Coordinates of C-alpha atoms in Angstrom, one line a residue:
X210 CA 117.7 73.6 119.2
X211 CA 114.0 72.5 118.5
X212 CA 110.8 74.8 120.2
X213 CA 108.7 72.1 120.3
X214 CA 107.9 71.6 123.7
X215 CA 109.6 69.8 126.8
X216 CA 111.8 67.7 124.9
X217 CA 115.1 67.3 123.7
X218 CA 115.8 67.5 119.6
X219 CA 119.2 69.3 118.3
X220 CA 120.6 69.0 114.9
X221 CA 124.7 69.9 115.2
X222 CA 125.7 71.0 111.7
X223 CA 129.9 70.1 111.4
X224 CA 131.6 71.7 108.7
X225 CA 133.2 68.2 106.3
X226 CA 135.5 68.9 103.6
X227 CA 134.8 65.3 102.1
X228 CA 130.8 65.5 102.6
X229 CA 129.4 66.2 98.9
X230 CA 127.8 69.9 100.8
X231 CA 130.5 70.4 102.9
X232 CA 128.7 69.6 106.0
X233 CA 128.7 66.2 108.6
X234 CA 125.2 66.1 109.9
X235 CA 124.2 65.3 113.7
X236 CA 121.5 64.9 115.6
X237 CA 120.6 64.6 119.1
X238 CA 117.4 62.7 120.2
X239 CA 113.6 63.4 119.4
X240 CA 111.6 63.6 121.6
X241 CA 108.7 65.3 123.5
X242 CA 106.9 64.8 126.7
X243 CA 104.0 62.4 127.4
X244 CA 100.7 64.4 127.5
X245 CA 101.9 67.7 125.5
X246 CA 98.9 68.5 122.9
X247 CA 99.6 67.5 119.6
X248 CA 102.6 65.8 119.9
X249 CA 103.0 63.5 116.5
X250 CA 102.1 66.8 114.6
X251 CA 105.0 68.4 116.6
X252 CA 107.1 66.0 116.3
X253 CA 106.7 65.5 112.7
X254 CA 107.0 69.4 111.5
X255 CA 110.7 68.5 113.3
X256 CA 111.9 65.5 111.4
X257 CA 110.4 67.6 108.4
X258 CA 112.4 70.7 108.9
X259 CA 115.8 68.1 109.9
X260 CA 115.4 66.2 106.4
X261 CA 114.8 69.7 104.9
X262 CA 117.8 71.5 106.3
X263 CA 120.3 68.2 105.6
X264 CA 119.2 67.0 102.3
X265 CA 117.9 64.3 103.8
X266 CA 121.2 63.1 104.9
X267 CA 122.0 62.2 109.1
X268 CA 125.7 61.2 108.9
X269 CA 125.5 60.5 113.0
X270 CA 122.1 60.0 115.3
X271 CA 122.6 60.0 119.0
X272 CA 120.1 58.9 121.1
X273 CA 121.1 59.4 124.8
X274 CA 118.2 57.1 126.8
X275 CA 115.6 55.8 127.8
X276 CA 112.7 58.5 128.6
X277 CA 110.0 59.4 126.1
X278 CA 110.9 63.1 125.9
X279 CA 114.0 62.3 123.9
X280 CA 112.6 59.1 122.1
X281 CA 109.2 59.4 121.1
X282 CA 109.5 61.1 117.9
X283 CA 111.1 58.0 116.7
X284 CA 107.8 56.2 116.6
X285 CA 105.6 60.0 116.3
X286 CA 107.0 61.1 112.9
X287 CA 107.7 57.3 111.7
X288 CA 106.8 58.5 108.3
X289 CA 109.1 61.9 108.4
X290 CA 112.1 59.7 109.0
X291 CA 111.7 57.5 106.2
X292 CA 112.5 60.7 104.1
X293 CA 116.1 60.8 105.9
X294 CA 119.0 58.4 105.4
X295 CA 120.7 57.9 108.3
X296 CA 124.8 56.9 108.7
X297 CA 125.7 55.9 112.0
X298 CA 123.4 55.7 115.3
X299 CA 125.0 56.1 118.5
X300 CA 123.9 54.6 121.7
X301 CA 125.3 54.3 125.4
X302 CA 126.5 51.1 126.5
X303 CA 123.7 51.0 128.9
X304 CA 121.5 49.9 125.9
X305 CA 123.8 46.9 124.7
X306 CA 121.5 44.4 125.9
X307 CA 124.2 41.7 125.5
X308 CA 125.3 42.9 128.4
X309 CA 125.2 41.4 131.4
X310 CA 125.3 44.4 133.9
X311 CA 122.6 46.3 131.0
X312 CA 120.3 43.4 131.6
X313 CA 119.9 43.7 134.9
X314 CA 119.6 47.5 135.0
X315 CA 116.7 46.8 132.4
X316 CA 115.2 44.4 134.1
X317 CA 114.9 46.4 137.1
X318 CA 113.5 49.5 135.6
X319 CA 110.5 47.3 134.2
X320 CA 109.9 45.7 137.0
X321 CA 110.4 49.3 139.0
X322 CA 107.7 50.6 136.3
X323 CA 105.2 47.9 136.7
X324 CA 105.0 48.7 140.7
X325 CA 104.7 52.3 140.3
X326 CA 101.7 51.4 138.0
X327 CA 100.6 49.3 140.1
X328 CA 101.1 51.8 143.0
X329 CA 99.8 54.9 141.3
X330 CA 96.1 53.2 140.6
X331 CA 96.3 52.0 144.3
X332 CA 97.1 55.7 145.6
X333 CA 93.6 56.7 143.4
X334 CA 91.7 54.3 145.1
X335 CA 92.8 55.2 148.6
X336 CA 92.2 58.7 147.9
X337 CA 95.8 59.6 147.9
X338 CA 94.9 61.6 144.8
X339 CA 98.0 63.9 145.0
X340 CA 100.7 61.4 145.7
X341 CA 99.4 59.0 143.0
X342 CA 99.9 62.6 140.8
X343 CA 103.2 62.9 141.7
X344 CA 104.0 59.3 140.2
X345 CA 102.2 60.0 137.1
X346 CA 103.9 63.2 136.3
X347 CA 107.4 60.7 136.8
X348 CA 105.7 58.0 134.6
X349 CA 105.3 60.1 131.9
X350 CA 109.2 60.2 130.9
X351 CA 108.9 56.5 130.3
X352 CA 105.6 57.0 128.3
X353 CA 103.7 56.0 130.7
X354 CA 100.1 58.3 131.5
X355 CA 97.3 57.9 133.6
X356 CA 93.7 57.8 132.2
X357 CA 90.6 60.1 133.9
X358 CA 90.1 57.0 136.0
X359 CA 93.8 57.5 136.9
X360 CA 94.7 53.9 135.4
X361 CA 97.5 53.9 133.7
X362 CA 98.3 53.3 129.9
X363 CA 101.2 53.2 127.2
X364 CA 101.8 56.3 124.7
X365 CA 99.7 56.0 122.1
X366 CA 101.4 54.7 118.8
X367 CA 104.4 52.4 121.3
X368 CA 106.1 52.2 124.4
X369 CA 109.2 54.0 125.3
X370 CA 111.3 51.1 124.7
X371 CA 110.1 50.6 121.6
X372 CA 110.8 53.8 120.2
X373 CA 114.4 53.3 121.6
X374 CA 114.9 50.1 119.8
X375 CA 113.3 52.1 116.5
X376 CA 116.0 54.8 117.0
X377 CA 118.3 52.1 116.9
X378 CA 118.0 50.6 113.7
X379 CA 117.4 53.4 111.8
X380 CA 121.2 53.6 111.0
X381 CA 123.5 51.6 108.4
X382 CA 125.8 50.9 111.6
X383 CA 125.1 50.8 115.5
X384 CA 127.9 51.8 118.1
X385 CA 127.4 51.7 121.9
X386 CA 129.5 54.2 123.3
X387 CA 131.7 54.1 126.2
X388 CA 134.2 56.8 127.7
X389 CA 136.9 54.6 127.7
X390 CA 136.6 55.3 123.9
X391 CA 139.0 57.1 121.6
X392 CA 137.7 60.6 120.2
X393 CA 135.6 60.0 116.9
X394 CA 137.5 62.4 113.9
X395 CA 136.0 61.1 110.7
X396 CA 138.0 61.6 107.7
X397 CA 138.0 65.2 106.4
X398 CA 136.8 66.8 109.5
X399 CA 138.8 69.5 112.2
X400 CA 136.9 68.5 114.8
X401 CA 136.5 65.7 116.9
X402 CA 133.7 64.0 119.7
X403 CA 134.4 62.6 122.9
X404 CA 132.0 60.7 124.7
X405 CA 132.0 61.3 128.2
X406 CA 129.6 59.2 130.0
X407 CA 127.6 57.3 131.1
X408 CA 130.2 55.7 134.0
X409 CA 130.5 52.0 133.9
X410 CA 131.1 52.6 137.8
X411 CA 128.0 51.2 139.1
X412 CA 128.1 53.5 142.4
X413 CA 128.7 56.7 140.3
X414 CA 126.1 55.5 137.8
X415 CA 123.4 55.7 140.7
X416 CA 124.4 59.0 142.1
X417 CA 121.7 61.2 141.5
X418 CA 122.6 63.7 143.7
X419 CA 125.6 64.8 146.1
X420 CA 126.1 63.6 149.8
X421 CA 127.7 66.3 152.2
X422 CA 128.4 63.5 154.9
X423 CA 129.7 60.3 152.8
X424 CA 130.6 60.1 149.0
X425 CA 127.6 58.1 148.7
X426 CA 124.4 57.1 150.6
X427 CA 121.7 55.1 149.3
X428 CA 118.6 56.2 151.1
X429 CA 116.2 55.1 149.1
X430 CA 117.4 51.5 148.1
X431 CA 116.1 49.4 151.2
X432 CA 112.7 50.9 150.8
X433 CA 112.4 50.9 147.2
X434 CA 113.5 47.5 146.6
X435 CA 110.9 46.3 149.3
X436 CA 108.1 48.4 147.6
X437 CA 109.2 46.7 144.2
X438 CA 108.7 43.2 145.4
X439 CA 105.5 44.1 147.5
X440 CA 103.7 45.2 144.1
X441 CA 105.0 43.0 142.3
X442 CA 104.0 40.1 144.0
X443 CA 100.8 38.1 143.8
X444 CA 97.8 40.8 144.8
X445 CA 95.9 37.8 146.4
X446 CA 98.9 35.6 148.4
X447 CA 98.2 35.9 151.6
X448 CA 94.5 37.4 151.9
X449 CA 92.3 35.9 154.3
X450 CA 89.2 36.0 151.9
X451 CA 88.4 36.0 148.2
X452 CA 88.8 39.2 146.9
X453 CA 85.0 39.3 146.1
X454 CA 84.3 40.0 149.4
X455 CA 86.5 42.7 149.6
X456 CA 84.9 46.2 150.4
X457 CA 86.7 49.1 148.3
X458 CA 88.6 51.8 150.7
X459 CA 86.9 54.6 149.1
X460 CA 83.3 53.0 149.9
X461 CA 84.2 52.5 153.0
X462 CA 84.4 56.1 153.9
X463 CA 80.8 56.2 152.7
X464 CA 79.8 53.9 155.4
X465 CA 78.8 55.0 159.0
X466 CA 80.0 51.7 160.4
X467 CA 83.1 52.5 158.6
X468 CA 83.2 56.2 159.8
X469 CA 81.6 55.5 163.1
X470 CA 84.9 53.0 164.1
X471 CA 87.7 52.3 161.4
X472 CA 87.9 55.7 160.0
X473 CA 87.1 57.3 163.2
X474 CA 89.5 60.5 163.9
X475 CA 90.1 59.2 167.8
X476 CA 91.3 56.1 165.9
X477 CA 93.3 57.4 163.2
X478 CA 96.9 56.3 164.7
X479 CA 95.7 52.9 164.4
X480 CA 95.3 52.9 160.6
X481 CA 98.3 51.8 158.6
X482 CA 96.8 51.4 155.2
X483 CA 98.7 54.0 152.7
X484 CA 101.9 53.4 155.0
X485 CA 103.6 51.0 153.0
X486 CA 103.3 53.1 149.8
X487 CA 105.3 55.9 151.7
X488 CA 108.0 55.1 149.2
X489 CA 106.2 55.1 146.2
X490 CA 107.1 59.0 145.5
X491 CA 110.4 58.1 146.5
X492 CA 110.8 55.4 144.2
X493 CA 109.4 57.1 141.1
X494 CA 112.3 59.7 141.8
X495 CA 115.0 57.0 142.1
X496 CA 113.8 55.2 138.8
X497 CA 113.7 58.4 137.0
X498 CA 117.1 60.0 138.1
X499 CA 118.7 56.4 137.6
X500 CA 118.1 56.5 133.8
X501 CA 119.1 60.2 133.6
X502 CA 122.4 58.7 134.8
X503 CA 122.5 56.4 131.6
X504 CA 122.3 59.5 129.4
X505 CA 125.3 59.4 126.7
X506 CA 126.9 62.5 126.7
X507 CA 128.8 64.1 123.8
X508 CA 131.5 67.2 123.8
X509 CA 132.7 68.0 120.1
X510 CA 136.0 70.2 120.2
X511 CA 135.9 72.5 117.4
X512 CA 139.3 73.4 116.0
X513 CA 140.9 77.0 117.4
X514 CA 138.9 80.2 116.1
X515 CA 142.7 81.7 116.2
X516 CA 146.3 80.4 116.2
X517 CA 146.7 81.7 119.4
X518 CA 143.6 80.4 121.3
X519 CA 142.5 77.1 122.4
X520 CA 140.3 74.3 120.7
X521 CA 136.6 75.0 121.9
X522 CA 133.4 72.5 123.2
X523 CA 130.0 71.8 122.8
X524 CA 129.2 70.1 125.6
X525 CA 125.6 67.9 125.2
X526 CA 125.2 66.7 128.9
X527 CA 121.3 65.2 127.9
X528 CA 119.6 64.3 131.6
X529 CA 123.1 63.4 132.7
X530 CA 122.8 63.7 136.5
X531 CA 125.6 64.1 139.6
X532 CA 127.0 60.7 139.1
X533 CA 127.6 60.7 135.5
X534 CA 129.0 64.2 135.6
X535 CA 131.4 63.9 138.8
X536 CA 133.1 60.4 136.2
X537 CA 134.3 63.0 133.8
X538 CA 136.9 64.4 136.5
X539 CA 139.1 61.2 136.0
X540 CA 138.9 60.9 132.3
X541 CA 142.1 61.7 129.9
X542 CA 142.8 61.0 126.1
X543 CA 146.0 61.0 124.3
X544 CA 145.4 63.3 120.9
X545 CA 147.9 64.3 118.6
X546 CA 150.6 64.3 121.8
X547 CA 148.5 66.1 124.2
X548 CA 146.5 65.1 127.3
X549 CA 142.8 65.9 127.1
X550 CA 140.7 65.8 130.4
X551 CA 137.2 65.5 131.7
X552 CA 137.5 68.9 133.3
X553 CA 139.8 70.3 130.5
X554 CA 136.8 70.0 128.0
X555 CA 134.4 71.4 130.3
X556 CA 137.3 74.6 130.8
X557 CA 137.1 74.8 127.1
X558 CA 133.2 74.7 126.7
X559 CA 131.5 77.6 125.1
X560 CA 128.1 76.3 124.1
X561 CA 126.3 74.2 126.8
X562 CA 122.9 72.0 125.9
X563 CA 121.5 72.6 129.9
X564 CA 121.2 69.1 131.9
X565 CA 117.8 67.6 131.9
X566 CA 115.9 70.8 131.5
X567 CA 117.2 73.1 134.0
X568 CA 117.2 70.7 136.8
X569 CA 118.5 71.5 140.0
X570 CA 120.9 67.7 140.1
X571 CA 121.7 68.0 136.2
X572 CA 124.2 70.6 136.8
X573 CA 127.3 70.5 139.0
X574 CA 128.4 73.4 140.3
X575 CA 132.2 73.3 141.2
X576 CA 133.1 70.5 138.9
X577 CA 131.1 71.8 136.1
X578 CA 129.4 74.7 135.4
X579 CA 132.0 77.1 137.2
X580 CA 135.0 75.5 135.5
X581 CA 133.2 76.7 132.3
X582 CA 135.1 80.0 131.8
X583 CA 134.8 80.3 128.2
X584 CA 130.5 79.5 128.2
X585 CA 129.3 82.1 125.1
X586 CA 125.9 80.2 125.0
X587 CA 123.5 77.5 127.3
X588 CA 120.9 76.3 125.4
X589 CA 118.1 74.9 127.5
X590 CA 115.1 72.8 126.0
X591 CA 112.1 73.6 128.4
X592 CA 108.4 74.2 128.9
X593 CA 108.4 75.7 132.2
X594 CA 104.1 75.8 131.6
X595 CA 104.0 72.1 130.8
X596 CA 106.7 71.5 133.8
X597 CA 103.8 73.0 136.5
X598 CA 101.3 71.1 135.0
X599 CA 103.4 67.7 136.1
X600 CA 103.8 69.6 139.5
X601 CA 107.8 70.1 138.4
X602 CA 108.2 73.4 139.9
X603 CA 111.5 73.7 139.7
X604 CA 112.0 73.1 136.1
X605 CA 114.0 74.9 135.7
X606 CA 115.8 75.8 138.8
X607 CA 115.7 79.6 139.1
X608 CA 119.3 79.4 140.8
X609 CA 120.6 77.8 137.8
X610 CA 119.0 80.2 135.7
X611 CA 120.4 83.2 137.4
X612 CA 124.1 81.5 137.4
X613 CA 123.6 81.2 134.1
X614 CA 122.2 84.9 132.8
X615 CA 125.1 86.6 134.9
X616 CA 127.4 84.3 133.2
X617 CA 125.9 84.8 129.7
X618 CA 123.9 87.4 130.0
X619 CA 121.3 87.5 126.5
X620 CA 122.7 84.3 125.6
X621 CA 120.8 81.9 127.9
X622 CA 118.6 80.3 124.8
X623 CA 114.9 79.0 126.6
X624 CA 112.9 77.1 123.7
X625 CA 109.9 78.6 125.7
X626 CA 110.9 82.3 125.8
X627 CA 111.7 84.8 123.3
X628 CA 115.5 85.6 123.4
X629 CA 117.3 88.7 122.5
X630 CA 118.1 89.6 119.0
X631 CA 122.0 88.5 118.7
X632 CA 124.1 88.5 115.2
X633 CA 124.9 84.7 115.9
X634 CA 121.5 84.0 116.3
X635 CA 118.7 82.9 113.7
X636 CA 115.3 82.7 115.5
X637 CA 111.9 80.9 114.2
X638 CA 108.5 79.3 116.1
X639 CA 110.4 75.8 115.5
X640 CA 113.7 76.2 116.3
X641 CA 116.9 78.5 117.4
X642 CA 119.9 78.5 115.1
X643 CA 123.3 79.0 116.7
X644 CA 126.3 79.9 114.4
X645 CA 129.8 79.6 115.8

């Protein structure tokens, strides 16, 4: 697991009895937060230190979605990769664009982004300084940051899509995964990967988190829609005069007329102007846990340590959120005569890359974490610093942390803390090396 920052990069090393070293090469996204301080440097030392330690040689890259903290090193350490040959590339069927049900997720996440742009810049200039903050911090997993005028402007070097569709064809061959797909054992190998979501269910796909009254609600769908198609719309349909004549709201709080009447505090319950971007919050939220949900998630079962014992997992959940995770109770494999289920390889986990940073809906609780009875390590890829500086204060979420240290307790692997010295564990400024 890679220290550099709030961002996911892991490099899964396989033992391979037909590879010329002996060893089948995977790695997990790259990518780092919008807005963390020398980030292409970062990024690049990474994709150094991953052609260094394979020989230049990525037998599998799996990039789970859409957000730049798992994409951007694609397009920040351009050069780095050109120093890597890279086999296969993995993707989740939620970036097969040929698909009809992908292209209108797609299309709604960029029209979704362009409102919240649209929205956050209109927050600023209504004074709404903190809500239009709260947007930003959301915009910045799609690469999206606001400048000291708070307008809002792409990742330098690309957009997020675009350093999705560079991860893409960086490989000799491109496979969208699905669950529905057998387990991938290459020839040679002891071991084998599942892919586990994203669901093609398109309820359980936008389940971000759980619902005590009803299997699913959708709060936020009404309101968010609406708020989509008011900023997308024509700024000038509708108004009464050209917009030349149009007096600022921030001026007007400068003017006595203005204070004297409109802004007037005996008058305050007629004013309706930052109403209808009530939602705007609530829509960033949506957006962003909607493409956690597309997150391909990976659990490699690792051949028996003894004859007696049982195959064990690494489980690689990305951002997956509630509705991605609650899919993998109904899936089963046939392998080598015996059933395999969802909640059978989460039984069998013992090393755990940590849902979306520690977040509080990235983790379920019954049907997931506490059904891990074997868990030996959780690896979690945080900047708890950077986190507060977005106003995430709950990344990550102490509760999970605690669950998690009682369960493990020195094995609980933070890329921004110092861990423990253990025999299994190799530590540097860069990285943490797990052997198994």
């Amino acid at each position: 697991m890679y220290r550099h920052g709030l961002g996911d990069c892991l490099l899964v090393r396989l033992p391979h009895a037909t590879a010329a070293d002996g060893w089948f090469n995977v790695m997990i996204d790259c990518g780092l937060l919008l807005g963390t301080p020398d980030a292409a440097a970062r990024m690049t030392r990474v994709v150094e230190d991953v052609a260094a330690e394979t020989g230049g040689r990525l037998d599998l890259l799996a990039v789970t979605h859409e957000h730049w903290d798992h994409v951007s090193g694609f397009i920040q350490a351009r050069d780095a990769f050109r120093k890597i040959e890279v086999g296969a590339v993995w993707a989740a069927w939620t970036e097969n664009e040929d698909d009809t049900a992908v292209q209108a997720l797609k299309d709604g996440r960029r029209k979704a982004l362009a409102a919240l742009q649209s929205s956050s810049t209109r927050l600023r200039t209504m004074g709404a300084d903190g809500a239009a903050g709260e947007v930003d911090g959301l915009l910045a997993f799609f690469g999206i940051g606001a400048g000291p005028d708070g307008s809002p402007f792409a990742a330098a070097g690309g957009s997020t899509p675009e350093a999705l569709r560079t991860a893409l064809t960086l490989g000799k061959e491109l496979r969208y995964c699905r669950p529905s797909d057998p387990p991938f054992q290459p020839e040679g190998a002891d071991w084998r990967i599942y892919v586990l979501g994203p669901p093609r269910d398109a309820v359980l796909l936008k389940k971000s988190d759980p619902s005590k009254r009803t299997p699913e609600t959708y709060p936020l769908a009404a309101a968010a829609e609406g708020l989509v198609t008011a900023l997308g719309a024509d700024e000038d349909a509708g108004r009464p005069f050209n917009r030349a004549w149009a007096i600022p709201m921030a001026r007007t709080r400068e003017l006595e007329f203005f204070q004297r009447t409109y802004h007037a505090e005996a008058e305050a319950w007629r004013s309706i102007d930052e109403d209808w971007l009530g939602t705007t919050t609530e829509l960033a939220l949506k957006l962003d846990s909607d493409t956690n949900n597309t997150s391909l998630v990976l659990a490699i079962e690792l051949p028996a340590a003894t004859p007696e014992g049982e195959p064990e997992v690494l489980l690689f959940a990305a951002d997956a959120q509630v509705g991605n995770w609650l899919s993998w109770q109904d899936l089963t494999w046939t392998v080598d005569g015996r059933t395999v289920t969802g909640p059978d390889l989460l039984k069998r986990t013992t090393l755990y890359k940590v849902g979306h940073h520690g977040s509080h809906n990235a983790t379920l609780r019954e049907k997931g974490l506490e059904l891990m009875d074997g868990l030996r390590v959780a690896l979690i890829p945080v900047d708890e610093a950077i986190a507060k500086k977005k106003r995430w204060n709950q990344m990550p979420r102490a509760s999970i942390i605690e669950r998690l240290n009682a369960m493990v307790p020195g094995a609980v692997l933070r890329s921004d803390e110092d861990a423990a010295d253990q025999p299994w564990l190799t530590k540097d400024a860069l990285y943490y090396e797990v052997t198994l």
